[in-house]
Each structure stands twice: as C-alpha cells, then as structure tokens.
Coordinates of C-alpha atoms in Angstrom, one line a residue:
M1 CA -45.7 50.0 4.7
S2 CA -45.1 53.5 3.5
S3 CA -44.0 52.2 0.2
L4 CA -47.5 51.0 -0.5
S5 CA -49.4 54.3 0.5
R6 CA -49.9 57.6 -1.4
H7 CA -52.3 60.5 -0.9
A8 CA -55.3 60.7 -3.3
D9 CA -56.3 64.0 -5.0
D10 CA -58.7 64.8 -1.9
G11 CA -55.9 64.2 0.4
E12 CA -56.9 60.9 1.7
L13 CA -54.2 58.4 2.3
V14 CA -54.6 55.5 -0.1
Y15 CA -53.1 52.0 1.1
W16 CA -53.8 50.1 -1.9
P17 CA -53.8 46.5 -0.4
K18 CA -56.6 47.7 1.8
H19 CA -58.5 50.3 -0.3
L20 CA -57.9 49.1 -3.8
L21 CA -57.1 45.4 -4.0
P22 CA -60.5 44.2 -2.5
E23 CA -62.3 45.9 -5.5
A24 CA -59.9 44.1 -8.0
L25 CA -60.1 40.7 -6.4
P26 CA -63.3 40.7 -4.4
S27 CA -63.1 37.0 -3.4
A28 CA -59.6 37.2 -2.2
R29 CA -58.2 37.3 1.4
V30 CA -55.5 39.9 1.6
F31 CA -52.9 39.2 4.1
V32 CA -50.0 41.8 4.5
Y33 CA -46.8 40.7 6.3
G34 CA -44.3 43.4 7.4
Y35 CA -40.6 43.1 8.4
D36 CA -37.8 45.6 8.8
T37 CA -37.6 46.7 5.2
K38 CA -35.0 49.5 5.9
V39 CA -31.7 48.6 4.8
R40 CA -30.5 51.8 6.7
H41 CA -31.8 53.9 9.5
T42 CA -31.0 57.3 10.8
L43 CA -28.4 57.7 13.5
G44 CA -29.5 56.1 16.9
A45 CA -32.2 53.8 15.4
P46 CA -31.5 50.1 15.8
V47 CA -31.0 48.1 12.8
S48 CA -32.5 44.5 12.4
K49 CA -29.8 41.7 12.6
N50 CA -32.1 39.1 10.9
N51 CA -31.0 37.9 7.6
V52 CA -33.2 37.0 4.6
Y53 CA -33.2 33.5 5.6
D54 CA -34.5 34.3 9.2
I55 CA -37.1 36.7 7.8
A56 CA -38.5 34.2 5.2
S57 CA -38.7 31.5 8.0
D58 CA -40.7 33.7 10.3
F59 CA -43.0 34.6 7.4
L60 CA -43.5 31.0 6.2
R61 CA -44.7 29.9 9.8
T62 CA -46.9 33.0 10.3
L63 CA -48.4 32.4 6.9
E64 CA -49.2 28.7 7.4
A65 CA -50.8 29.6 10.8
E66 CA -53.0 32.1 9.1
R67 CA -54.1 29.7 6.3
R68 CA -54.3 26.5 8.5
S69 CA -58.1 26.4 8.1
Q70 CA -57.8 26.4 4.3
P71 CA -54.4 25.3 3.4
S72 CA -55.2 24.3 -0.2
R73 CA -56.7 27.6 -1.1
P74 CA -54.6 29.1 -4.2
L75 CA -52.0 31.5 -3.1
M76 CA -50.5 34.6 -4.9
F77 CA -47.5 36.6 -3.5
I78 CA -47.2 40.4 -4.3
A79 CA -43.8 41.7 -3.3
H80 CA -41.8 44.8 -3.5
S81 CA -38.1 45.2 -3.7
L82 CA -36.3 43.0 -1.1
G83 CA -39.8 41.4 -0.2
G84 CA -39.3 39.5 -3.5
I85 CA -36.2 37.9 -2.2
V86 CA -37.9 36.9 1.0
V87 CA -40.8 35.5 -0.9
K88 CA -38.3 33.3 -3.1
E89 CA -36.5 32.2 0.1
L90 CA -39.8 31.3 1.7
L91 CA -40.9 29.2 -1.1
R92 CA -37.4 27.5 -1.3
Q93 CA -37.7 26.6 2.3
S94 CA -41.4 25.4 2.0
Y95 CA -40.3 23.2 -1.0
G96 CA -37.7 21.4 1.2
L97 CA -39.9 20.5 4.1
Q98 CA -42.3 18.0 2.4
V99 CA -41.2 15.1 4.6
Q100 CA -40.1 16.7 7.7
H101 CA -42.8 19.4 8.1
S102 CA -45.5 18.8 5.6
H103 CA -47.7 21.5 6.9
L104 CA -45.2 24.0 5.9
H105 CA -44.6 22.3 2.5
R106 CA -48.4 23.1 1.8
I107 CA -47.4 26.8 1.2
Y108 CA -45.1 25.7 -1.7
K109 CA -48.0 23.5 -3.1
A110 CA -50.7 26.1 -2.9
T111 CA -48.7 28.9 -4.6
A112 CA -50.1 29.7 -8.0
A113 CA -48.7 33.1 -8.8
V114 CA -45.9 35.7 -7.7
M115 CA -46.0 39.3 -8.8
F116 CA -42.8 41.3 -8.2
F117 CA -42.2 45.0 -8.0
G118 CA -38.5 46.0 -8.7
T119 CA -37.2 42.8 -7.1
P120 CA -33.3 42.8 -7.5
H121 CA -33.1 39.1 -9.0
G122 CA -29.8 39.7 -10.2
G123 CA -28.2 41.0 -7.0
A124 CA -28.2 44.7 -7.4
D125 CA -27.1 46.7 -4.4
P126 CA -29.9 48.3 -2.3
R127 CA -27.5 51.0 -1.4
G128 CA -28.3 52.6 -4.8
F129 CA -25.0 53.9 -6.2
R130 CA -22.2 51.4 -5.9
E131 CA -19.4 53.8 -5.9
H132 CA -17.6 53.8 -2.6
V133 CA -18.1 57.5 -2.2
V134 CA -21.7 57.3 -1.8
E135 CA -21.3 54.7 0.9
Q136 CA -19.1 57.3 2.8
V137 CA -21.4 59.9 2.3
A138 CA -24.3 57.8 3.7
R139 CA -22.4 56.9 6.7
A140 CA -21.2 60.5 7.3
A141 CA -25.0 61.6 7.3
G142 CA -25.5 59.1 10.3
L143 CA -27.0 56.1 8.4
T144 CA -26.6 52.7 9.5
V145 CA -26.8 49.3 7.5
N146 CA -28.0 45.8 7.9
E147 CA -24.9 44.2 6.5
Q148 CA -26.3 40.7 6.4
I149 CA -29.2 41.8 4.3
V150 CA -27.0 43.9 2.0
S151 CA -24.5 41.2 1.6
T152 CA -27.0 38.8 0.2
L153 CA -28.0 41.4 -2.6
L154 CA -24.7 42.5 -3.9
P155 CA -24.5 42.0 -7.8
T156 CA -21.7 39.5 -7.3
S157 CA -23.6 37.6 -4.7
E158 CA -23.4 33.9 -5.7
R159 CA -26.1 32.9 -3.3
L160 CA -28.6 35.3 -4.9
R161 CA -28.0 34.0 -8.4
E162 CA -28.5 30.5 -7.0
L163 CA -31.7 31.5 -5.4
R164 CA -32.8 33.0 -8.7
D165 CA -32.1 29.9 -10.6
E166 CA -33.6 27.7 -8.0
F167 CA -36.8 29.9 -8.1
G168 CA -36.9 29.5 -11.9
L169 CA -36.7 25.7 -11.6
M170 CA -39.5 25.8 -9.0
A171 CA -41.7 28.2 -11.0
R172 CA -41.4 26.1 -14.2
R173 CA -41.9 22.8 -12.4
E174 CA -45.1 23.9 -10.7
G175 CA -46.5 26.1 -13.5
W176 CA -46.5 29.3 -11.5
I177 CA -47.7 32.7 -13.0
I178 CA -44.8 35.2 -12.8
Y179 CA -45.4 39.0 -13.3
S180 CA -42.4 41.4 -12.9
F181 CA -43.0 45.0 -12.7
Q182 CA -39.8 47.1 -13.2
E183 CA -39.2 50.8 -12.2
Q184 CA -38.8 53.1 -15.2
Y185 CA -37.0 55.9 -13.5
G186 CA -34.0 56.1 -11.2
V187 CA -34.1 57.3 -7.6
K188 CA -33.2 60.8 -6.5
Y189 CA -30.2 61.1 -4.5
L190 CA -28.2 63.9 -2.8
G191 CA -29.9 67.2 -3.1
G192 CA -32.5 66.0 -5.5
K193 CA -30.2 65.0 -8.1
K194 CA -31.4 62.0 -10.2
A195 CA -29.1 59.0 -10.2
S196 CA -27.8 58.0 -13.6
H197 CA -29.7 54.7 -13.2
S198 CA -32.1 53.1 -10.9
S199 CA -31.2 51.4 -7.6
F200 CA -32.0 47.9 -9.2
E201 CA -30.8 48.0 -12.8
D202 CA -33.3 46.9 -15.5
V203 CA -31.7 43.6 -16.1
S204 CA -31.8 42.9 -12.3
S205 CA -35.4 43.6 -11.7
C206 CA -36.5 40.6 -13.9
L207 CA -35.7 37.0 -13.8
G208 CA -34.6 37.3 -17.4
D209 CA -36.7 34.4 -18.7
T210 CA -39.2 35.4 -21.2
S211 CA -40.7 31.9 -21.4
L212 CA -41.4 32.1 -17.6
E213 CA -42.3 35.6 -16.6
I214 CA -44.3 38.6 -18.0
T215 CA -42.6 41.9 -17.5
H216 CA -43.9 45.3 -17.6
H217 CA -42.7 48.9 -16.7
I218 CA -44.1 51.2 -13.9
A219 CA -43.4 55.0 -14.8
S220 CA -41.9 55.7 -11.4
D221 CA -38.7 55.2 -9.5
H222 CA -38.1 52.3 -7.1
M223 CA -39.4 53.7 -4.0
D224 CA -42.6 55.2 -5.5
M225 CA -43.4 52.3 -8.0
C226 CA -46.0 50.7 -5.5
R227 CA -47.7 53.9 -4.4
F228 CA -51.0 54.6 -6.3
S229 CA -53.5 57.5 -5.8
G230 CA -56.6 55.4 -6.6
V231 CA -58.4 53.2 -9.1
Q232 CA -58.0 55.7 -11.9
D233 CA -54.2 56.0 -11.4
H234 CA -52.6 55.1 -14.8
E235 CA -50.0 53.0 -13.2
Y236 CA -52.3 51.2 -11.0
R237 CA -54.3 50.3 -14.1
K238 CA -51.3 48.2 -15.3
V239 CA -51.4 46.4 -12.0
I240 CA -55.2 45.8 -12.5
G241 CA -54.7 44.3 -15.8
A242 CA -51.9 42.1 -14.5
L243 CA -54.2 40.8 -11.6
G244 CA -56.9 40.2 -13.9
F245 CA -54.5 38.0 -16.2
I246 CA -53.4 36.2 -13.2
K247 CA -56.9 35.7 -11.7
G248 CA -57.9 33.9 -15.1
R249 CA -54.9 31.8 -15.1
M250 CA -55.3 30.7 -11.5
S251 CA -59.1 29.7 -12.2
E252 CA -57.8 27.5 -14.9
K253 CA -55.1 26.1 -12.7
Q254 CA -57.6 25.5 -9.8
A255 CA -59.7 23.6 -12.2
D256 CA -57.0 21.3 -13.3
I257 CA -56.0 20.7 -9.6
E258 CA -59.7 19.7 -8.9
Q259 CA -59.8 17.4 -11.9
S260 CA -56.4 15.9 -10.8
S261 CA -57.4 15.4 -7.3
A262 CA -60.6 13.8 -8.6
T263 CA -58.5 11.1 -10.2
P264 CA -57.8 8.2 -7.8
K265 CA -54.2 7.4 -7.1
F266 CA -52.6 4.2 -8.3
T267 CA -52.9 1.0 -6.2
N268 CA -49.7 -0.5 -5.0
N269 CA -50.1 -3.2 -7.6
Q270 CA -50.2 -0.5 -10.4
R271 CA -47.2 1.2 -9.0
Q272 CA -45.5 -2.2 -8.9
L273 CA -46.1 -2.9 -12.6
I274 CA -44.5 0.3 -13.7
L275 CA -41.5 -0.5 -11.2
D276 CA -41.4 -3.9 -12.8
A277 CA -41.3 -2.4 -16.4
M278 CA -38.4 -0.1 -15.3
W279 CA -36.2 -3.2 -14.7
F280 CA -34.4 -4.7 -17.6
R281 CA -32.2 -8.0 -17.7
A282 CA -28.7 -6.4 -17.6
I283 CA -29.5 -3.5 -15.1
D284 CA -26.5 -4.3 -13.0
A285 CA -24.6 -6.6 -15.2
R286 CA -21.5 -4.4 -15.3
Y287 CA -21.5 -3.7 -11.7
M288 CA -21.5 -7.3 -10.8
T289 CA -18.7 -8.5 -13.2
I290 CA -16.3 -6.1 -11.6
K291 CA -14.1 -7.9 -9.4
P292 CA -14.0 -6.6 -5.8
A293 CA -10.8 -4.4 -4.9
H294 CA -7.8 -6.5 -4.1
A295 CA -7.2 -6.9 -0.3
K296 CA -6.1 -3.8 1.4
T297 CA -6.4 -1.6 -1.7
C298 CA -8.5 1.4 -2.4
K299 CA -8.8 2.2 1.2
W300 CA -6.7 5.5 0.6
L301 CA -9.6 7.2 -1.0
L302 CA -11.6 7.2 2.2
Q303 CA -8.8 9.5 3.5
R304 CA -8.4 11.8 0.6
S305 CA -9.6 15.4 1.2
E306 CA -11.5 15.4 -2.1
Y307 CA -13.6 12.5 -0.9
Q308 CA -14.2 13.8 2.7
D309 CA -15.0 17.5 1.3
W310 CA -17.7 15.7 -1.0
L311 CA -19.5 14.0 2.0
N312 CA -19.2 17.1 4.2
V313 CA -22.5 19.2 4.5
A314 CA -20.5 22.3 5.3
K315 CA -18.5 22.2 2.1
I316 CA -21.7 21.7 -0.3
S317 CA -21.3 25.2 -1.6
T318 CA -17.9 24.6 -3.1
H319 CA -19.1 21.5 -5.1
H320 CA -22.9 21.2 -5.2
G321 CA -22.7 17.6 -4.3
L322 CA -20.6 16.5 -7.4
F323 CA -17.4 14.6 -7.3
W324 CA -15.7 13.5 -10.5
I325 CA -12.9 11.0 -10.6
K326 CA -10.9 10.7 -13.8
G327 CA -8.2 8.4 -15.0
K328 CA -6.4 6.7 -17.9
P329 CA -8.2 3.6 -19.5
G330 CA -7.4 0.6 -17.4
S331 CA -6.3 2.6 -14.4
G332 CA -8.7 0.9 -12.0
K333 CA -11.7 3.6 -11.8
S334 CA -14.5 1.0 -11.9
T335 CA -12.8 -1.1 -9.2
L336 CA -12.4 2.0 -7.0
L337 CA -16.1 3.3 -7.6
K338 CA -17.4 -0.3 -6.7
F339 CA -15.4 0.0 -3.5
A340 CA -16.6 3.5 -2.7
V341 CA -20.2 2.2 -3.2
Q342 CA -19.7 -0.8 -0.8
S343 CA -17.9 1.5 1.7
V344 CA -20.7 4.1 1.8
R345 CA -23.2 1.5 2.3
K346 CA -21.3 0.2 5.2
A347 CA -20.4 3.5 6.9
M348 CA -23.7 5.5 6.1
K349 CA -26.5 2.8 6.8
S350 CA -29.2 5.3 6.9
A351 CA -28.3 6.8 3.5
V352 CA -29.9 5.5 0.3
V353 CA -27.1 4.4 -2.2
I354 CA -27.8 3.8 -5.9
C355 CA -25.4 3.3 -8.6
F356 CA -25.1 2.6 -12.5
F357 CA -21.9 1.4 -14.2
F358 CA -22.1 2.1 -17.9
N359 CA -20.9 -0.7 -20.2
A360 CA -20.0 0.1 -23.9
R361 CA -19.8 -3.8 -24.7
G362 CA -23.3 -4.4 -23.3
E363 CA -26.9 -4.1 -24.6
D364 CA -28.2 -0.8 -25.6
L365 CA -29.7 0.1 -22.2
E366 CA -26.3 -0.7 -20.5
K367 CA -24.6 2.1 -22.5
S368 CA -27.4 4.7 -22.7
T369 CA -28.7 7.4 -20.2
L370 CA -32.2 5.8 -20.8
G371 CA -30.9 2.6 -19.0
M372 CA -29.1 4.7 -16.6
Y373 CA -32.3 6.7 -15.4
R374 CA -34.4 3.4 -15.3
S375 CA -31.8 1.7 -13.2
L376 CA -31.4 4.5 -10.8
L377 CA -35.1 5.2 -10.5
S378 CA -35.8 1.5 -9.9
Q379 CA -33.2 1.4 -7.1
L380 CA -34.4 4.7 -5.4
L381 CA -38.2 3.9 -5.6
R382 CA -37.8 0.4 -4.2
A383 CA -35.5 1.8 -1.5
L384 CA -38.0 4.6 -0.6
P385 CA -41.6 3.3 -1.2
D386 CA -43.1 6.6 0.3
I387 CA -42.0 8.5 -2.8
Q388 CA -43.6 6.1 -5.3
E389 CA -46.4 8.3 -5.5
I390 CA -44.5 10.2 -8.2
L391 CA -45.6 7.2 -10.5
D392 CA -49.3 8.3 -10.2
H393 CA -48.9 10.7 -13.1
F394 CA -48.6 7.9 -15.5
T395 CA -51.6 6.8 -17.5
P396 CA -53.0 3.7 -16.0
V397 CA -51.6 0.7 -17.9
Q398 CA -52.4 -3.1 -17.9
D399 CA -49.3 -4.2 -19.6
A400 CA -45.8 -3.1 -18.8
D401 CA -44.8 -3.4 -22.5
T402 CA -47.1 -0.5 -23.4
I403 CA -45.1 2.1 -21.3
D404 CA -43.3 4.4 -23.5
W405 CA -40.0 5.1 -21.7
H406 CA -38.1 8.3 -22.8
I407 CA -35.4 10.6 -21.4
G408 CA -37.8 13.5 -20.6
R409 CA -40.2 11.4 -18.6
L410 CA -37.4 9.6 -16.7
R411 CA -35.7 12.8 -15.9
S412 CA -38.8 14.5 -14.6
L413 CA -39.6 11.5 -12.5
F414 CA -36.0 11.4 -11.1
A415 CA -36.2 15.2 -10.2
A416 CA -39.5 14.7 -8.7
A417 CA -38.1 12.0 -6.4
I418 CA -35.0 14.1 -5.4
Q419 CA -37.6 16.9 -4.3
R420 CA -39.4 14.4 -2.0
L421 CA -36.4 13.1 -0.2
G422 CA -36.7 15.7 2.5
E423 CA -33.7 15.4 4.9
R424 CA -32.7 11.9 3.9
H425 CA -29.5 11.2 2.2
L426 CA -29.2 10.0 -1.3
I427 CA -25.8 9.1 -2.7
C428 CA -25.4 8.1 -6.3
F429 CA -22.4 6.6 -8.1
I430 CA -22.3 6.6 -11.9
D431 CA -19.2 4.9 -13.6
A432 CA -17.8 5.0 -17.0
L433 CA -19.4 8.1 -18.5
D434 CA -17.0 7.8 -21.5
E435 CA -18.7 4.4 -22.5
S436 CA -22.0 6.1 -23.4
D437 CA -23.0 8.6 -26.1
E438 CA -21.2 12.0 -25.6
D439 CA -24.3 14.2 -26.2
Q440 CA -26.2 12.0 -23.8
I441 CA -23.6 12.5 -21.1
R442 CA -23.3 16.3 -21.7
D443 CA -27.1 16.4 -21.1
L444 CA -26.7 14.3 -18.0
V445 CA -24.0 16.6 -16.4
V446 CA -26.1 19.6 -17.2
F447 CA -29.1 18.0 -15.5
L448 CA -27.1 16.8 -12.4
E449 CA -25.7 20.6 -12.0
E450 CA -29.4 21.8 -12.1
L451 CA -30.2 19.2 -9.4
G452 CA -27.2 20.1 -7.2
R453 CA -28.0 23.9 -7.2
P454 CA -30.6 23.8 -4.5
A455 CA -28.5 21.6 -2.3
T456 CA -26.6 24.5 -1.1
S457 CA -29.6 26.0 0.8
S458 CA -31.9 23.3 1.2
P459 CA -32.3 20.2 3.5
I460 CA -32.0 17.8 0.6
N461 CA -28.9 15.7 0.9
F462 CA -27.9 14.6 -2.5
R463 CA -24.5 13.4 -3.7
V464 CA -23.2 12.2 -7.1
C465 CA -19.9 10.6 -7.6
L466 CA -19.0 10.3 -11.4
S467 CA -15.9 8.6 -12.9
S468 CA -14.7 8.5 -16.4
R469 CA -11.6 8.6 -18.7
H470 CA -10.1 12.1 -19.3
Y471 CA -12.5 12.5 -22.1
P472 CA -15.2 13.6 -23.1
H473 CA -14.2 17.0 -22.2
I474 CA -17.2 18.5 -20.3
S475 CA -16.8 21.8 -18.3
I476 CA -18.6 21.9 -14.9
S477 CA -18.7 25.0 -12.9
K478 CA -19.2 23.4 -9.5
A479 CA -17.5 19.9 -8.7
I480 CA -14.7 18.4 -7.0
E481 CA -12.3 16.7 -9.4
M482 CA -9.7 14.0 -8.8
T483 CA -7.3 12.5 -11.3
L484 CA -6.5 8.8 -10.4
E485 CA -3.0 8.4 -11.7
G486 CA -0.5 10.1 -9.7
Q487 CA -2.3 9.5 -6.4
E488 CA 0.0 8.2 -3.9
G489 CA -2.5 5.8 -2.5
H490 CA -3.2 4.4 -6.2
D491 CA 0.6 3.8 -6.6
Q492 CA 0.8 2.1 -3.3
D493 CA -2.2 -0.2 -4.4
I494 CA -0.3 -1.2 -7.5
S495 CA 2.7 -2.0 -5.2
K496 CA 0.6 -4.0 -2.8
F497 CA -0.9 -5.9 -5.8
L498 CA 2.6 -7.0 -7.1
S499 CA 3.7 -8.0 -3.7
S500 CA 0.8 -10.3 -3.4
E501 CA 0.3 -11.7 -6.8
L502 CA 3.8 -11.7 -8.6
K503 CA 5.6 -15.0 -8.6
A504 CA 9.2 -14.1 -9.0
G505 CA 11.0 -15.7 -6.1
N506 CA 12.5 -13.6 -3.4
G507 CA 15.2 -11.1 -2.8
T508 CA 16.8 -8.7 -5.1
V509 CA 15.5 -10.2 -8.2
F510 CA 12.0 -9.8 -7.1
E511 CA 12.3 -6.2 -6.0
A512 CA 14.1 -5.2 -9.2
I513 CA 11.3 -6.7 -11.4
K514 CA 8.7 -5.2 -9.1
D515 CA 10.5 -1.7 -9.3
E516 CA 10.7 -1.9 -13.1
I517 CA 6.8 -2.7 -13.5
L518 CA 6.1 0.2 -11.1
K519 CA 8.0 2.6 -13.2
R520 CA 6.5 1.3 -16.5
A521 CA 2.8 1.1 -15.2
S522 CA 2.1 4.8 -15.6
G523 CA -0.8 4.1 -13.0
I524 CA -2.5 1.7 -15.3
F525 CA -3.6 -1.2 -13.1
L526 CA -4.9 -3.4 -16.0
W527 CA -1.3 -3.3 -17.6
V528 CA 0.1 -4.4 -14.4
A529 CA -2.4 -7.3 -14.0
L530 CA -1.9 -8.6 -17.5
V531 CA 2.1 -8.3 -17.0
V532 CA 1.8 -10.4 -13.8
Q533 CA -0.2 -13.0 -15.6
I534 CA 2.6 -13.2 -18.3
L535 CA 5.3 -13.5 -15.9
N536 CA 3.5 -15.8 -13.6
K537 CA 3.2 -18.3 -16.6
E538 CA 6.9 -17.9 -17.1
Y539 CA 7.5 -18.7 -13.5
D540 CA 5.2 -21.7 -13.5
H541 CA 7.0 -23.1 -16.5
G542 CA 10.4 -23.1 -14.5
R543 CA 11.8 -20.2 -16.5
V544 CA 12.8 -18.0 -13.4
H545 CA 15.8 -16.9 -15.0
S546 CA 14.2 -15.6 -18.0
L547 CA 11.6 -13.3 -16.2
R548 CA 13.5 -10.1 -16.5
R549 CA 14.1 -10.7 -20.3
R550 CA 10.4 -11.4 -20.9
L551 CA 9.7 -8.3 -19.0
K552 CA 11.7 -6.3 -21.4
E553 CA 9.8 -7.8 -24.3
I554 CA 6.4 -6.6 -23.0
P555 CA 5.6 -3.3 -24.5
D556 CA 4.5 -0.3 -22.6
G557 CA 0.8 0.9 -22.6
L558 CA -2.3 -1.0 -23.1
D559 CA -2.6 -0.6 -26.9
K560 CA 0.7 -2.0 -27.6
L561 CA 0.3 -4.8 -25.0
F562 CA -3.0 -5.9 -26.4
E563 CA -1.7 -5.9 -29.9
D564 CA 1.3 -8.1 -28.6
I565 CA -1.1 -10.6 -27.1
L566 CA -3.4 -10.9 -30.0
T567 CA -0.8 -11.4 -32.7
R568 CA 1.6 -13.6 -30.7
D569 CA -0.2 -16.7 -31.7
N570 CA 0.5 -16.6 -35.5
A571 CA -0.7 -20.0 -36.3
H572 CA -4.5 -18.9 -35.8
F573 CA -4.3 -15.5 -37.1
E574 CA -7.2 -15.8 -39.5
E575 CA -9.5 -17.1 -36.8
L576 CA -8.5 -14.2 -34.6
I577 CA -9.4 -11.6 -37.2
L578 CA -12.8 -13.3 -38.0
C579 CA -13.3 -13.4 -34.1
L580 CA -12.8 -9.6 -33.8
Q581 CA -14.9 -8.9 -36.7
W582 CA -17.7 -10.6 -35.4
I583 CA -17.3 -9.0 -32.0
L584 CA -17.0 -5.5 -33.3
Y585 CA -19.7 -5.5 -36.0
A586 CA -22.4 -7.6 -34.4
E587 CA -25.6 -5.6 -33.6
R588 CA -25.6 -6.8 -30.2
P589 CA -23.2 -9.0 -27.9
L590 CA -23.1 -12.4 -29.0
K591 CA -23.8 -15.4 -26.8
R592 CA -20.8 -17.9 -26.5
E593 CA -22.5 -20.5 -28.9
E594 CA -23.3 -17.8 -31.4
L595 CA -19.8 -16.6 -31.6
Y596 CA -18.5 -20.3 -31.9
Y597 CA -20.9 -21.1 -34.8
A598 CA -20.2 -17.6 -36.5
I599 CA -16.5 -18.3 -36.4
L600 CA -16.8 -22.0 -37.3
S601 CA -19.0 -20.9 -40.3
G602 CA -16.2 -19.0 -41.8
T603 CA -13.4 -21.4 -41.3
D604 CA -14.7 -24.9 -41.3
E605 CA -18.3 -25.1 -42.6
E606 CA -17.9 -29.1 -42.6
A607 CA -17.7 -29.2 -38.7
L608 CA -21.0 -27.5 -38.1
T609 CA -22.9 -29.8 -35.9
P610 CA -25.6 -29.0 -33.1
W611 CA -24.5 -27.2 -30.1
D612 CA -23.5 -29.7 -27.4
E613 CA -24.0 -28.1 -24.0

C-alpha cells in the first residue's frame, strides 16, 4: 500500500483511500484489496508464485463475499499499475460465469466505472528498462523476479493485447466509464539518473480508444503518481475532478438501470412472437437440398489434424475457434460441411450445433448475412430457451411483421447470446461464403474474429467452421485453414465414388477409364459426377466400346463441361438462350410453372393454356 501513501506538510502520513476519498465520495463504501505487488524483492525475501489469473480469481471471490448483502450496488474500480491488469482479468472471469456461478457474475454486471493509474495496457515491461544490461544489474544487486507476472506484461505479450481488446469490448457493451491517468515523468534509476522514458510508455498506459476512455496526465513518475499530500494537492485535484465526473455518470446509469428493471420482462408468448418472426420460408432450404455424402466418403475429415485441433480446447489460442475450409467450385465443400454438421451432432450430443448454408440462387435472405443471423439466432434460441431473455430488449410488438430486422440489432443479439453460453458448447457451421455479398462477408469475418478473442481465456466454448471458394480473399489473423483439393482423403473419396457409381464393365477397361477420370478431375467432385452420368448413359445404350472415346470428347473443367452440355442440343438452342435469360435476369427464383409460361410466351404464344397440375 506504500504506493498510495505520502506525508503531508505537517508530517502526517496521508493514505488517500482512507483520508481523502471519503470526503470526495461520502456515500461510497471504500474497499481496498492488496496482493504481492512487487515484481522483485531484495535478496532473501520470497517472491509470490501466483500469476495474474490467480490473483484476479482470489480478488473476485473476496469482493463478491464483501458485497453479498448488496450485490447490485454500483461498483467502481480504482487500480494502479499491475492492479489494472488484475481488474481487467477479474472482470473477464466474472463475465464468463453467468451460468455456472451467477453470484460471481454479479460483479461484472454491477461494474459502472474503472479508473486506471499507469496501467500497462499495451504490455509494457514492469522491469523498467528493457535492455538486457539493466536486468543483469538488477539481479547482481540481489533482486529476484516473479517471472509469471512479468511474462504476462511484456510488450510482445499476445495475451495482454487480447485482454486489452476483450476489456474494450466489455466496456463498450456495458457502457462502463473509463478514466486513465498516465504518468508524466520517467522513473529514476541507478544512482538517481532518470530513465529516458517511463516504465510504462505513454502509449501503453491507456487503452488507445478515445471513444471509450478519458485520459489525463499526472505530473509524477510511475511509482509516485498515486501519492498525494492532501486535498489541496494539485495532482489530487485532477483525481477529484475525475471522480466527480464519474459520480455524475454513474448516477445517470443507475437511474437507467432502475427504469429498466421496472420494465416487466416479456412473457413466453411475446418471446415466441419474436422467434417466429425470425423464421423465414427458405431458412434451411439449401441445407436440405444438399445430398448426403456418398457411402464411406468424407470420414477422412474427422481424422485430419486441422479438424481435431479446431475442436481441441487446448489449441484454442492458435485459432480462436475458427476453421476455414476452401476449395474450387464443385469440389464438394457443401457436402463435406453437411457431413461435418451431422457428425458433430452425433459425436457431441451435449453441444448446440447450428448452421447456415448460403445460396446464391435463392431468395434475398438465403444469400445475405441478414438471413444468416436470423437463421442462426432462431436455431440457438430455440435450443437454449434460458437465453431467450436477450429478446426482452425489443419494444413490445403485437404483430411480427412490424419488427425492423437489421444487421446491427441481429449482431448484438448474437453476441449477447454467446455471452450467456456459460460453459456450454456452441458449434456453428457456415457454408458458401462466396455466394453472398463480399462486403457483408468481410464484416462477418471481422465480427467472428471479435467473438473468438475471448475464447482463449474464458469458459465459453464457441467454434465456427466456414467454407468457401478461394475467393473472396479475406485476411484473418487467427484461424485454421484447409484446402480441399489435394487432400489424400478427398481424392480417395472420388475414387470410391467412381468404383461405386461408374458403369464401365470390369477389368482393365474399367480401371483405365477410372484412372483417366481421376487424373483429369483436379479434385472437382461435381465434374466427376457429371462425367459418370454421361458415361453411364453410353453404357446403358450398349455402347461399351465407345466409352473411352466419349470420355476423350468430354472437356476438362466445369465451365467447358457445362458449355458442352448446354450447346450439344442444337435443335432447341433458341429455347435454351431464352431459358437462361429468364433464370439470370428474374428478380427472384421462378417457380416451374412461371418458367414454363415465360419460355412459352417467347416461343409459341398460341400454345398458352391454363396450367394443368
């Protein structure tokens, strides 16, 4: 506690949380929590082996016990130096305990403000100078170091950056008031010589988000910035001003909370009305039209290290729960993803599995992230009724058609649902990203990255598997990526399909045809399936001898093969062009009778008669 004390002019020791703070906040209860703040001790003194996680966990439980009689009372943290890291870790832990330990989650919900003094958000080294020579001098002087704490505070510490980002998301979501005081001077070292910079650089001792925090400088170094001589201390007056500002904002927030709590929650019928409104006619149309994987195919995926690492909790820091499968058009990505959905549902019965398959040929909601969010939320909220309370933020509605669905609202709902998972598993599959608008997909990937960051250090088990063609080209910092073509298991699947479906007799002729198809397929399953259909027709017509010749006539690649299929019937070429024009330029997918009449009206108007079912 020495960092909070200073002698006044009359020689009295001023411990400002006790002697000054009650005057500034007379109605506040002041609770001081201490831990081993020394990163180093003199020779012979023991060094605490606890890391930041342990300290924050102890702090959380101690604080909850102290507040148990009034758990909803607004809470403000004031933290100096490494204490700010502890506070952020405490709030992260409290945030993730909503379901498992709701009493500990109340600390997160009660928090209204945080005041930081020289907290190294950016990962500054608490050993001061980073040069190796200074560390050697320190150790030569008989100093010892708690390496576990130090390792979390290095400027390159990925975990510390993640904690900063997670805290920013929580603060913005909950509307916390953040005030950061930064030291103005460097710390004196080695014979009274001043360091060329402070222990915690200016850019490290603030969150760096002006829309989220207010920053102010204290005319002192890092060690003395929390020591004040009295109420007239010029630097303490800055703190008084900040406390007054925070107090006013907290009063406003408390009034909002009381007004909100006075509003009755939705009834089950009202929630059901909103859930019904989320649903749309083609919500799972694409998924249902994808044929199941051929017998004994796709099972190789379950043995791939990429897939296993994605589901491995111990590997979460390497991928943040994201797995992206990429492949050429027609390579079988959607079939593989549907197989994965079904496999996870069988193998992980306690997990909630949700999915959405984009469909560029479908209705607007089938090919937009608006439809995706509605589908995923609908599945999630129906699977976990206890988190349907997130719908209570809607304005009560009597008619589902009056609900204004928009991306911002749906994204906030989805994030809120993820926060309420507790320790339950949620596995999400999203197929065919390339069949939606590129800008929408870019926003989606950024959003999924934000959701994935807290997974590295919270009990939330959230996994997302994506699939797409090799475009759009979107960079992602943390994810496992796998390319479908070239995978040995995928090539073996094509071989199994040929052995099962191709009618080409037996013996060497069959093997020769099969080998040629495999060589020319380039991993494109759809090309193989179409070629098999063409060759099987030849075989059914008794032209076994011409199979190899017909195979040579079939062009490589889907584009050329589709062109060959479409243009082979020259007798009806005009009708073909008209059919393609209607399909391509119609504002929505046409029903079969609509397409029939559209083509007939352009080729033989006299044949127009009422549709006969």
